[in-house]
mmCIF file of C-alpha atoms in Angstrom:
data_model
loop_
_atom_site.group_PDB
_atom_site.id
_atom_site.type_symbol
_atom_site.label_atom_id
_atom_site.label_comp_id
_atom_site.label_asym_id
_atom_site.label_seq_id
_atom_site.Cartn_x
_atom_site.Cartn_y
_atom_site.Cartn_z
ATOM 1 C CA MET G 1 0.275 20.181 -15.577
ATOM 2 C CA SER G 2 3.954 19.334 -15.746
ATOM 3 C CA ALA G 3 6.173 20.139 -12.787
ATOM 4 C CA GLU G 4 6.855 23.516 -14.465
ATOM 5 C CA GLY G 5 3.155 24.285 -14.902
ATOM 6 C CA THR G 6 2.832 23.537 -18.639
ATOM 7 C CA PRO G 7 -0.177 21.287 -19.391
ATOM 8 C CA TRP G 8 0.722 17.645 -20.006
ATOM 9 C CA TRP G 9 -1.192 17.691 -23.309
ATOM 10 C CA GLN G 10 1.054 20.296 -24.907
ATOM 11 C CA PRO G 11 2.892 18.485 -27.736
ATOM 12 C CA ALA G 12 6.380 19.325 -26.486
ATOM 13 C CA VAL G 13 5.589 18.110 -22.982
ATOM 14 C CA HIS G 14 3.978 14.939 -24.295
ATOM 15 C CA ALA G 15 6.979 14.254 -26.528
ATOM 16 C CA ASP G 16 9.222 14.289 -23.439
ATOM 17 C CA ARG G 17 6.845 12.066 -21.453
ATOM 18 C CA ARG G 18 5.952 9.599 -24.193
ATOM 19 C CA PRO G 19 8.994 7.285 -23.897
ATOM 20 C CA LEU G 20 8.171 6.797 -20.198
ATOM 21 C CA LEU G 21 4.528 6.076 -20.999
ATOM 22 C CA ILE G 22 5.401 3.547 -23.703
ATOM 23 C CA THR G 23 7.697 1.842 -21.211
ATOM 24 C CA ARG G 24 4.772 1.786 -18.770
ATOM 25 C CA ASN G 25 2.743 -0.084 -21.386
ATOM 26 C CA ARG G 26 5.528 -2.637 -21.860
ATOM 27 C CA ILE G 27 5.709 -3.205 -18.092
ATOM 28 C CA VAL G 28 1.933 -3.665 -17.842
ATOM 29 C CA ALA G 29 1.967 -6.143 -20.743
ATOM 30 C CA GLY G 30 4.773 -8.070 -19.063
ATOM 31 C CA LEU G 31 2.922 -8.193 -15.762
ATOM 32 C CA ARG G 32 -0.254 -9.490 -17.389
ATOM 33 C CA GLY G 33 1.725 -12.187 -19.167
ATOM 34 C CA TRP G 34 3.492 -13.219 -15.957
ATOM 35 C CA PHE G 35 0.238 -13.674 -14.071
ATOM 36 C CA ALA G 36 -1.447 -15.501 -16.968
ATOM 37 C CA GLU G 37 1.433 -17.991 -17.121
ATOM 38 C CA ARG G 38 0.784 -18.835 -13.455
ATOM 39 C CA ASP G 39 -2.966 -19.386 -13.766
ATOM 40 C CA PHE G 40 -4.061 -16.122 -12.193
ATOM 41 C CA VAL G 41 -7.349 -14.743 -13.485
ATOM 42 C CA GLU G 42 -7.592 -10.994 -14.032
ATOM 43 C CA VAL G 43 -10.608 -9.414 -12.325
ATOM 44 C CA GLU G 44 -12.183 -5.970 -12.430
ATOM 45 C CA ALA G 45 -13.454 -4.543 -9.147
ATOM 46 C CA ALA G 46 -16.208 -1.942 -9.156
ATOM 47 C CA ALA G 47 -14.779 1.443 -8.193
ATOM 48 C CA LEU G 48 -17.987 2.453 -6.387
ATOM 49 C CA GLN G 49 -18.294 0.779 -2.995
ATOM 50 C CA VAL G 50 -20.369 1.180 0.175
ATOM 51 C CA SER G 51 -17.101 1.553 2.113
ATOM 52 C CA PRO G 52 -13.806 2.879 0.757
ATOM 53 C CA GLY G 53 -11.844 0.958 3.378
ATOM 54 C CA ASN G 54 -11.437 1.425 7.108
ATOM 55 C CA GLU G 55 -7.894 2.640 7.665
ATOM 56 C CA ALA G 56 -7.744 5.694 9.899
ATOM 57 C CA HIS G 57 -5.457 7.809 7.731
ATOM 58 C CA LEU G 58 -6.823 7.037 4.279
ATOM 59 C CA SER G 59 -9.119 9.705 2.854
ATOM 60 C CA ALA G 60 -11.676 8.801 0.201
ATOM 61 C CA PHE G 61 -13.703 10.588 -2.452
ATOM 62 C CA ALA G 62 -17.379 10.493 -1.512
ATOM 63 C CA THR G 63 -20.367 10.522 -3.859
ATOM 64 C CA GLU G 64 -23.936 9.208 -3.881
ATOM 65 C CA ALA G 65 -26.186 7.073 -6.008
ATOM 66 C CA LEU G 66 -29.546 8.462 -7.136
ATOM 67 C CA LEU G 67 -31.889 5.479 -7.014
ATOM 68 C CA PRO G 68 -34.897 4.969 -9.320
ATOM 69 C CA ASP G 69 -37.314 5.761 -6.481
ATOM 70 C CA GLY G 70 -35.654 9.135 -5.934
ATOM 71 C CA THR G 71 -33.780 8.207 -2.768
ATOM 72 C CA ARG G 72 -30.061 8.738 -2.364
ATOM 73 C CA ALA G 73 -27.469 6.252 -1.168
ATOM 74 C CA PRO G 74 -23.933 7.245 -0.119
ATOM 75 C CA LEU G 75 -21.096 5.620 -2.037
ATOM 76 C CA TYR G 76 -17.324 6.031 -2.199
ATOM 77 C CA LEU G 77 -14.630 5.577 -4.815
ATOM 78 C CA HIS G 78 -12.541 2.713 -3.537
ATOM 79 C CA THR G 79 -9.062 3.318 -2.142
ATOM 80 C CA SER G 80 -8.163 -0.272 -3.046
ATOM 81 C CA PRO G 81 -9.908 -3.242 -4.716
ATOM 82 C CA GLU G 82 -9.147 -5.311 -1.618
ATOM 83 C CA PHE G 83 -12.671 -5.853 -0.305
ATOM 84 C CA ALA G 84 -13.952 -6.874 -3.741
ATOM 85 C CA CYS G 85 -11.012 -9.203 -4.361
ATOM 86 C CA LYS G 86 -11.497 -10.939 -1.026
ATOM 87 C CA LYS G 87 -15.185 -11.445 -1.813
ATOM 88 C CA LEU G 88 -14.027 -13.187 -5.000
ATOM 89 C CA LEU G 89 -11.735 -15.405 -2.913
ATOM 90 C CA ALA G 90 -14.769 -16.274 -0.796
ATOM 91 C CA ALA G 91 -16.683 -17.003 -4.006
ATOM 92 C CA GLY G 92 -14.073 -19.590 -4.977
ATOM 93 C CA GLU G 93 -11.394 -17.892 -7.092
ATOM 94 C CA PRO G 94 -8.042 -19.437 -6.051
ATOM 95 C CA ARG G 95 -5.641 -17.002 -7.750
ATOM 96 C CA LEU G 96 -6.567 -13.551 -8.973
ATOM 97 C CA PHE G 97 -5.045 -10.200 -9.826
ATOM 98 C CA SER G 98 -6.400 -6.745 -10.556
ATOM 99 C CA LEU G 99 -4.937 -3.661 -12.217
ATOM 100 C CA ALA G 100 -7.359 -1.257 -10.573
ATOM 101 C CA ARG G 101 -7.785 2.490 -10.821
ATOM 102 C CA VAL G 102 -8.015 3.621 -7.200
ATOM 103 C CA PHE G 103 -8.645 6.975 -5.583
ATOM 104 C CA ARG G 104 -7.187 8.642 -2.481
ATOM 105 C CA ASN G 105 -7.983 12.132 -1.340
ATOM 106 C CA ARG G 106 -5.520 14.459 0.451
ATOM 107 C CA GLU G 107 -2.658 12.916 -1.567
ATOM 108 C CA ARG G 108 -0.576 14.707 -4.199
ATOM 109 C CA GLY G 109 3.181 14.973 -4.601
ATOM 110 C CA ALA G 110 6.201 13.387 -6.222
ATOM 111 C CA LEU G 111 5.102 9.938 -5.028
ATOM 112 C CA HIS G 112 1.342 10.480 -4.688
ATOM 113 C CA HIS G 113 -1.474 11.047 -7.154
ATOM 114 C CA PRO G 114 -5.205 11.223 -6.309
ATOM 115 C CA GLU G 115 -6.025 8.600 -8.956
ATOM 116 C CA PHE G 116 -3.500 5.856 -9.564
ATOM 117 C CA THR G 117 -3.150 2.208 -10.553
ATOM 118 C CA MET G 118 -2.942 -0.488 -7.915
ATOM 119 C CA LEU G 119 -1.743 -3.951 -8.838
ATOM 120 C CA GLU G 120 -3.234 -6.395 -6.340
ATOM 121 C CA TRP G 121 -2.930 -10.158 -6.373
ATOM 122 C CA TYR G 122 -4.083 -12.939 -4.063
ATOM 123 C CA ARG G 123 -3.106 -16.564 -3.518
ATOM 124 C CA ALA G 124 -5.616 -18.806 -1.717
ATOM 125 C CA GLY G 125 -4.024 -21.475 0.463
ATOM 126 C CA GLU G 126 -0.538 -19.948 0.251
ATOM 127 C CA THR G 127 1.532 -17.960 2.725
ATOM 128 C CA TYR G 128 2.816 -14.433 2.346
ATOM 129 C CA ASP G 129 6.300 -15.840 1.762
ATOM 130 C CA ALA G 130 5.050 -16.766 -1.726
ATOM 131 C CA LEU G 131 4.289 -13.075 -2.289
ATOM 132 C CA MET G 132 7.873 -12.167 -1.407
ATOM 133 C CA ALA G 133 9.067 -14.453 -4.200
ATOM 134 C CA ASP G 134 6.497 -12.878 -6.532
ATOM 135 C CA CYS G 135 7.877 -9.419 -5.740
ATOM 136 C CA ALA G 136 11.407 -10.480 -6.663
ATOM 137 C CA ALA G 137 10.189 -11.772 -10.021
ATOM 138 C CA LEU G 138 8.059 -8.734 -10.802
ATOM 139 C CA LEU G 139 10.702 -6.132 -9.963
ATOM 140 C CA ALA G 140 13.143 -7.931 -12.244
ATOM 141 C CA LEU G 141 10.466 -8.118 -14.953
ATOM 142 C CA ALA G 142 9.799 -4.367 -14.732
ATOM 143 C CA ALA G 143 13.493 -3.526 -14.982
ATOM 144 C CA GLU G 144 13.933 -5.797 -17.989
ATOM 145 C CA ALA G 145 10.912 -4.258 -19.738
ATOM 146 C CA ALA G 146 12.413 -0.813 -19.158
ATOM 147 C CA GLY G 147 15.878 -1.889 -20.297
ATOM 148 C CA ALA G 148 17.243 -0.907 -16.881
ATOM 149 C CA ARG G 149 19.925 -2.633 -14.813
ATOM 150 C CA HIS G 150 18.897 -0.794 -11.645
ATOM 151 C CA LEU G 151 15.834 0.857 -10.180
ATOM 152 C CA SER G 152 16.503 4.511 -9.389
ATOM 153 C CA PHE G 153 14.934 7.501 -7.651
ATOM 154 C CA ARG G 154 16.524 10.846 -6.803
ATOM 155 C CA GLY G 155 20.086 9.609 -6.772
ATOM 156 C CA ARG G 156 19.346 6.301 -5.023
ATOM 157 C CA THR G 157 19.660 2.970 -6.800
ATOM 158 C CA SER G 158 18.517 -0.556 -6.040
ATOM 159 C CA ASP G 159 19.393 -3.778 -7.850
ATOM 160 C CA PRO G 160 16.163 -5.699 -8.579
ATOM 161 C CA PHE G 161 18.131 -8.765 -9.648
ATOM 162 C CA ALA G 162 19.946 -9.114 -6.301
ATOM 163 C CA PRO G 163 18.597 -11.207 -3.398
ATOM 164 C CA PHE G 164 16.265 -9.038 -1.332
ATOM 165 C CA GLU G 165 17.141 -7.899 2.167
ATOM 166 C CA ARG G 166 14.605 -9.165 4.737
ATOM 167 C CA LEU G 167 14.179 -7.280 8.009
ATOM 168 C CA THR G 168 11.582 -7.487 10.750
ATOM 169 C CA LEU G 169 10.287 -4.210 12.175
ATOM 170 C CA ALA G 170 11.983 -5.062 15.464
ATOM 171 C CA GLU G 171 15.317 -5.551 13.693
ATOM 172 C CA ALA G 172 14.897 -2.344 11.695
ATOM 173 C CA PHE G 173 14.057 -0.264 14.789
ATOM 174 C CA GLU G 174 17.079 -1.673 16.601
ATOM 175 C CA ARG G 175 19.482 -1.297 13.671
ATOM 176 C CA HIS G 176 18.501 2.139 12.406
ATOM 177 C CA ALA G 177 16.995 3.830 15.486
ATOM 178 C CA ALA G 178 18.426 1.949 18.493
ATOM 179 C CA ILE G 179 14.854 1.437 19.761
ATOM 180 C CA ASP G 180 13.529 -1.767 21.340
ATOM 181 C CA LEU G 181 10.155 -1.930 19.622
ATOM 182 C CA LEU G 182 8.997 -5.238 21.086
ATOM 183 C CA ALA G 183 9.511 -3.872 24.605
ATOM 184 C CA THR G 184 6.624 -1.481 23.914
ATOM 185 C CA LEU G 185 4.197 -4.281 22.954
ATOM 186 C CA ALA G 186 2.254 -6.367 25.468
ATOM 187 C CA PRO G 187 1.727 -10.121 24.883
ATOM 188 C CA ASP G 188 -1.762 -9.388 23.513
ATOM 189 C CA GLY G 189 -0.443 -6.710 21.142
ATOM 190 C CA ALA G 190 -1.462 -3.733 23.301
ATOM 191 C CA THR G 191 0.925 -0.800 22.946
ATOM 192 C CA ASP G 192 2.915 1.102 25.587
ATOM 193 C CA ARG G 193 2.865 4.741 24.508
ATOM 194 C CA GLU G 194 5.004 6.018 27.376
ATOM 195 C CA GLY G 195 7.607 3.334 26.877
ATOM 196 C CA LEU G 196 8.008 4.196 23.205
ATOM 197 C CA ALA G 197 7.988 7.949 23.886
ATOM 198 C CA ALA G 198 10.856 7.576 26.350
ATOM 199 C CA GLN G 199 12.969 5.877 23.700
ATOM 200 C CA VAL G 200 11.958 8.257 20.886
ATOM 201 C CA VAL G 201 13.090 11.299 22.913
ATOM 202 C CA THR G 202 16.574 9.834 23.146
ATOM 203 C CA ARG G 203 16.737 9.726 19.351
ATOM 204 C CA GLY G 204 16.196 13.458 19.061
ATOM 205 C CA LEU G 205 12.696 13.241 17.615
ATOM 206 C CA ARG G 206 9.797 15.426 18.709
ATOM 207 C CA VAL G 207 7.236 13.962 21.123
ATOM 208 C CA ALA G 208 4.004 15.928 21.568
ATOM 209 C CA ALA G 209 1.645 15.475 24.491
ATOM 210 C CA ASP G 210 -1.153 14.225 22.238
ATOM 211 C CA ASP G 211 1.005 11.810 20.220
ATOM 212 C CA THR G 212 -0.293 8.259 20.271
ATOM 213 C CA TRP G 213 1.900 5.175 20.125
ATOM 214 C CA ALA G 214 1.011 4.915 16.435
ATOM 215 C CA ASP G 215 2.098 8.534 15.841
ATOM 216 C CA LEU G 216 5.473 7.855 17.393
ATOM 217 C CA PHE G 217 5.867 4.564 15.541
ATOM 218 C CA SER G 218 5.231 6.323 12.218
ATOM 219 C CA ARG G 219 7.596 9.185 13.052
ATOM 220 C CA VAL G 220 10.461 6.794 13.713
ATOM 221 C CA LEU G 221 9.650 4.667 10.670
ATOM 222 C CA VAL G 222 9.511 7.616 8.273
ATOM 223 C CA GLY G 223 12.317 9.680 9.790
ATOM 224 C CA LEU G 224 14.919 7.140 10.818
ATOM 225 C CA ILE G 225 14.216 3.858 9.059
ATOM 226 C CA GLU G 226 12.683 4.316 5.596
ATOM 227 C CA PRO G 227 15.674 6.299 4.215
ATOM 228 C CA HIS G 228 17.814 3.186 4.760
ATOM 229 C CA LEU G 229 15.454 0.725 3.062
ATOM 230 C CA GLY G 230 15.915 -0.566 -0.457
ATOM 231 C CA LYS G 231 19.436 0.842 -0.765
ATOM 232 C CA ASP G 232 21.556 -1.153 -3.221
ATOM 233 C CA ARG G 233 18.925 -3.924 -3.194
ATOM 234 C CA PRO G 234 15.188 -4.099 -2.381
ATOM 235 C CA THR G 235 14.099 -4.603 1.231
ATOM 236 C CA ILE G 236 11.253 -6.694 2.625
ATOM 237 C CA LEU G 237 10.185 -5.097 5.934
ATOM 238 C CA CYS G 238 8.029 -7.642 7.775
ATOM 239 C CA GLU G 239 6.318 -8.601 11.037
ATOM 240 C CA TYR G 240 4.534 -5.344 11.787
ATOM 241 C CA PRO G 241 2.982 -4.833 15.221
ATOM 242 C CA VAL G 242 -0.590 -6.150 15.193
ATOM 243 C CA SER G 243 -1.858 -2.637 15.904
ATOM 244 C CA GLU G 244 -0.319 -1.541 12.567
ATOM 245 C CA ALA G 245 -1.747 -4.414 10.524
ATOM 246 C CA ALA G 246 -5.530 -4.146 10.697
ATOM 247 C CA LEU G 247 -6.202 -6.719 7.962
ATOM 248 C CA ALA G 248 -3.429 -9.228 8.721
ATOM 249 C CA ARG G 249 -3.370 -12.283 10.984
ATOM 250 C CA PRO G 250 -0.824 -12.614 13.826
ATOM 251 C CA VAL G 251 2.296 -14.655 13.154
ATOM 252 C CA PRO G 252 1.956 -18.102 14.737
ATOM 253 C CA TYR G 253 4.975 -17.726 17.022
ATOM 254 C CA ASP G 254 4.407 -14.196 18.403
ATOM 255 C CA PRO G 255 0.905 -12.681 18.847
ATOM 256 C CA ARG G 256 2.448 -9.199 19.187
ATOM 257 C CA VAL G 257 3.254 -9.003 15.492
ATOM 258 C CA ALA G 258 1.378 -9.783 12.291
ATOM 259 C CA GLU G 259 1.952 -11.321 8.878
ATOM 260 C CA ARG G 260 2.400 -8.012 7.120
ATOM 261 C CA PHE G 261 5.319 -6.901 4.976
ATOM 262 C CA GLU G 262 6.133 -3.850 2.905
ATOM 263 C CA LEU G 263 8.477 -3.786 -0.071
ATOM 264 C CA TYR G 264 10.953 -0.919 -0.476
ATOM 265 C CA ALA G 265 13.361 0.079 -3.224
ATOM 266 C CA CYS G 266 15.430 3.279 -3.325
ATOM 267 C CA GLY G 267 13.787 4.359 -0.039
ATOM 268 C CA VAL G 268 10.342 4.215 -1.702
ATOM 269 C CA GLU G 269 7.519 2.009 -0.448
ATOM 270 C CA LEU G 270 6.277 -0.085 -3.381
ATOM 271 C CA ALA G 271 3.967 -2.720 -1.919
ATOM 272 C CA ASN G 272 2.029 -3.776 1.176
ATOM 273 C CA ALA G 273 1.199 -7.450 1.827
ATOM 274 C CA PHE G 274 -0.755 -9.524 4.333
ATOM 275 C CA GLY G 275 -1.280 -13.050 5.453
ATOM 276 C CA GLU G 276 -5.001 -12.338 5.417
ATOM 277 C CA LEU G 277 -7.127 -12.155 8.539
ATOM 278 C CA THR G 278 -10.256 -14.298 8.107
ATOM 279 C CA ASP G 279 -11.931 -13.838 11.515
ATOM 280 C CA PRO G 280 -14.915 -11.503 10.938
ATOM 281 C CA ALA G 281 -15.375 -10.689 14.635
ATOM 282 C CA GLU G 282 -11.735 -9.705 15.056
ATOM 283 C CA GLN G 283 -11.832 -7.777 11.787
ATOM 284 C CA ARG G 284 -14.872 -5.805 12.979
ATOM 285 C CA ARG G 285 -13.103 -5.002 16.246
ATOM 286 C CA ARG G 286 -10.066 -3.686 14.384
ATOM 287 C CA PHE G 287 -12.168 -1.640 11.977
ATOM 288 C CA GLU G 288 -13.992 -0.024 14.870
ATOM 289 C CA ILE G 289 -10.668 0.930 16.472
ATOM 290 C CA GLU G 290 -9.478 2.431 13.174
ATOM 291 C CA MET G 291 -12.696 4.394 12.680
ATOM 292 C CA ALA G 292 -12.597 5.715 16.249
ATOM 293 C CA GLU G 293 -9.109 7.051 15.540
ATOM 294 C CA LYS G 294 -10.297 8.533 12.250
ATOM 295 C CA ALA G 295 -13.127 10.306 14.046
ATOM 296 C CA ARG G 296 -10.663 11.647 16.628
ATOM 297 C CA VAL G 297 -8.204 12.987 14.065
ATOM 298 C CA TYR G 298 -10.403 13.963 11.103
ATOM 299 C CA GLY G 299 -13.894 14.220 12.561
ATOM 300 C CA GLU G 300 -15.388 11.587 10.254
ATOM 301 C CA ARG G 301 -15.690 7.847 9.911
ATOM 302 C CA TYR G 302 -16.501 5.494 7.040
ATOM 303 C CA PRO G 303 -19.138 2.748 7.132
ATOM 304 C CA ILE G 304 -18.161 -0.881 7.569
ATOM 305 C CA ASP G 305 -18.957 -3.126 4.615
ATOM 306 C CA GLU G 306 -21.103 -5.780 6.277
ATOM 307 C CA GLU G 307 -20.990 -8.013 3.197
ATOM 308 C CA PHE G 308 -17.199 -7.975 3.382
ATOM 309 C CA LEU G 309 -17.341 -9.294 6.955
ATOM 310 C CA ASP G 310 -19.862 -11.945 5.871
ATOM 311 C CA ALA G 311 -17.476 -12.992 3.087
ATOM 312 C CA LEU G 312 -14.558 -13.306 5.514
ATOM 313 C CA ALA G 313 -16.470 -16.038 7.334
ATOM 314 C CA ILE G 314 -16.211 -18.309 4.270
ATOM 315 C CA MET G 315 -12.992 -16.971 2.746
ATOM 316 C CA PRO G 316 -10.145 -19.527 2.638
ATOM 317 C CA GLU G 317 -6.757 -18.892 4.174
ATOM 318 C CA ALA G 318 -4.945 -16.643 1.721
ATOM 319 C CA SER G 319 -2.232 -14.080 1.196
ATOM 320 C CA GLY G 320 -2.610 -10.828 -0.721
ATOM 321 C CA ILE G 321 -0.593 -7.798 -1.762
ATOM 322 C CA ALA G 322 -1.081 -4.322 -3.223
ATOM 323 C CA LEU G 323 1.707 -2.799 -5.336
ATOM 324 C CA GLY G 324 1.738 0.749 -6.658
ATOM 325 C CA LEU G 325 2.183 0.293 -10.394
ATOM 326 C CA ASP G 326 2.984 3.952 -11.062
ATOM 327 C CA ARG G 327 5.771 3.950 -8.465
ATOM 328 C CA LEU G 328 7.228 0.777 -9.947
ATOM 329 C CA VAL G 329 7.255 2.409 -13.390
ATOM 330 C CA MET G 330 8.897 5.514 -11.898
ATOM 331 C CA LEU G 331 11.720 3.492 -10.418
ATOM 332 C CA ALA G 332 12.185 1.347 -13.541
ATOM 333 C CA THR G 333 12.404 4.435 -15.788
ATOM 334 C CA GLY G 334 14.147 6.781 -13.339
ATOM 335 C CA ALA G 335 11.289 9.310 -13.587
ATOM 336 C CA PRO G 336 11.400 11.942 -10.799
ATOM 337 C CA ARG G 337 7.624 12.376 -10.345
ATOM 338 C CA ILE G 338 4.595 10.112 -10.502
ATOM 339 C CA ASP G 339 2.859 12.535 -12.899
ATOM 340 C CA ASP G 340 5.567 11.751 -15.453
ATOM 341 C CA VAL G 341 4.407 8.125 -15.815
ATOM 342 C CA VAL G 342 0.609 8.697 -15.722
ATOM 343 C CA TRP G 343 -0.917 9.021 -19.202
ATOM 344 C CA THR G 344 -3.382 11.768 -18.242
ATOM 345 C CA PRO G 345 -2.625 13.325 -14.826
ATOM 346 C CA VAL G 346 -5.560 14.567 -12.762
ATOM 347 C CA ALA G 347 -6.113 18.322 -12.968
ATOM 348 C CA ARG G 348 -4.992 20.157 -9.882
ATOM 349 C CA GLY G 349 -8.172 22.265 -9.746
ATOM 350 C CA GLY G 350 -8.591 25.832 -8.630
ATOM 351 C CA ALA G 351 -9.389 28.939 -10.663
ATOM 352 C CA LYS G 352 -6.998 30.076 -13.375
#
């Protein structure tokens, strides 16, 4: 359906959408060419996995395999090709990228679609600073393919050709919320819920009795910080608290924060990157924490992919990033909704 309720396949609706979709194709072709020129190999990750990922607030689509002997095995549609791509790093691929169809339940809106395209790429033996440079090149490429001088979304613009702003989370919390984030983190990365709550109250935000530190962190980030990011030029928001970076390694100079960054333009999150964690024991510990939180909030947990942990033990040091292709196309074309740049939007369901 279009935003007005007319099916996307009606000729008049398609005629309006088609220029955006053709631009999408040009952007995808440009991206593939860019990666090929830099000796990246394109890979295809299986969508069916034993685990959809182990982040507490990601919801997956569940299914099952019917085996030849009549038994059933639970499977999930992946929320990201990350686990498969890291197994390929372990197998020996030094540079790879994937344009993967991924699936996330509980998500639908102007910026969310239950099935969407994730561009992921990985660099073995390179730091996540290399990914920041990649992002600058790819945003400029997308704008050029769309014939756009600026990225835009709902009245906000961002210049993809300008030098990116780079902010740490601590700097962003201080600048935009007057909150000392690092004061709420212990040397080992443990979080001080009461200390953060005391500061959040002073900013006029709600604090509920059952809010965790992570709840409060997210409330400040979404309410007070994200609206300021990617204005006029894209923003790299980096050095997330370790507790908010389950798959990233700590920075070498401060164990409280991790090698994770997110890319923003026009107030929209476009990408999420890690200096990859390669310690399987630490990764298991973090997954178990995430799944305990998922069980507390949603009453369910997802299995841990044991082969993924085995692969981490032989995976080289690497950096990796996931970028929402559909959102990038939206911003390059100025489209107001993600459905406008998806060739065949998922049906909303429900009886007519």
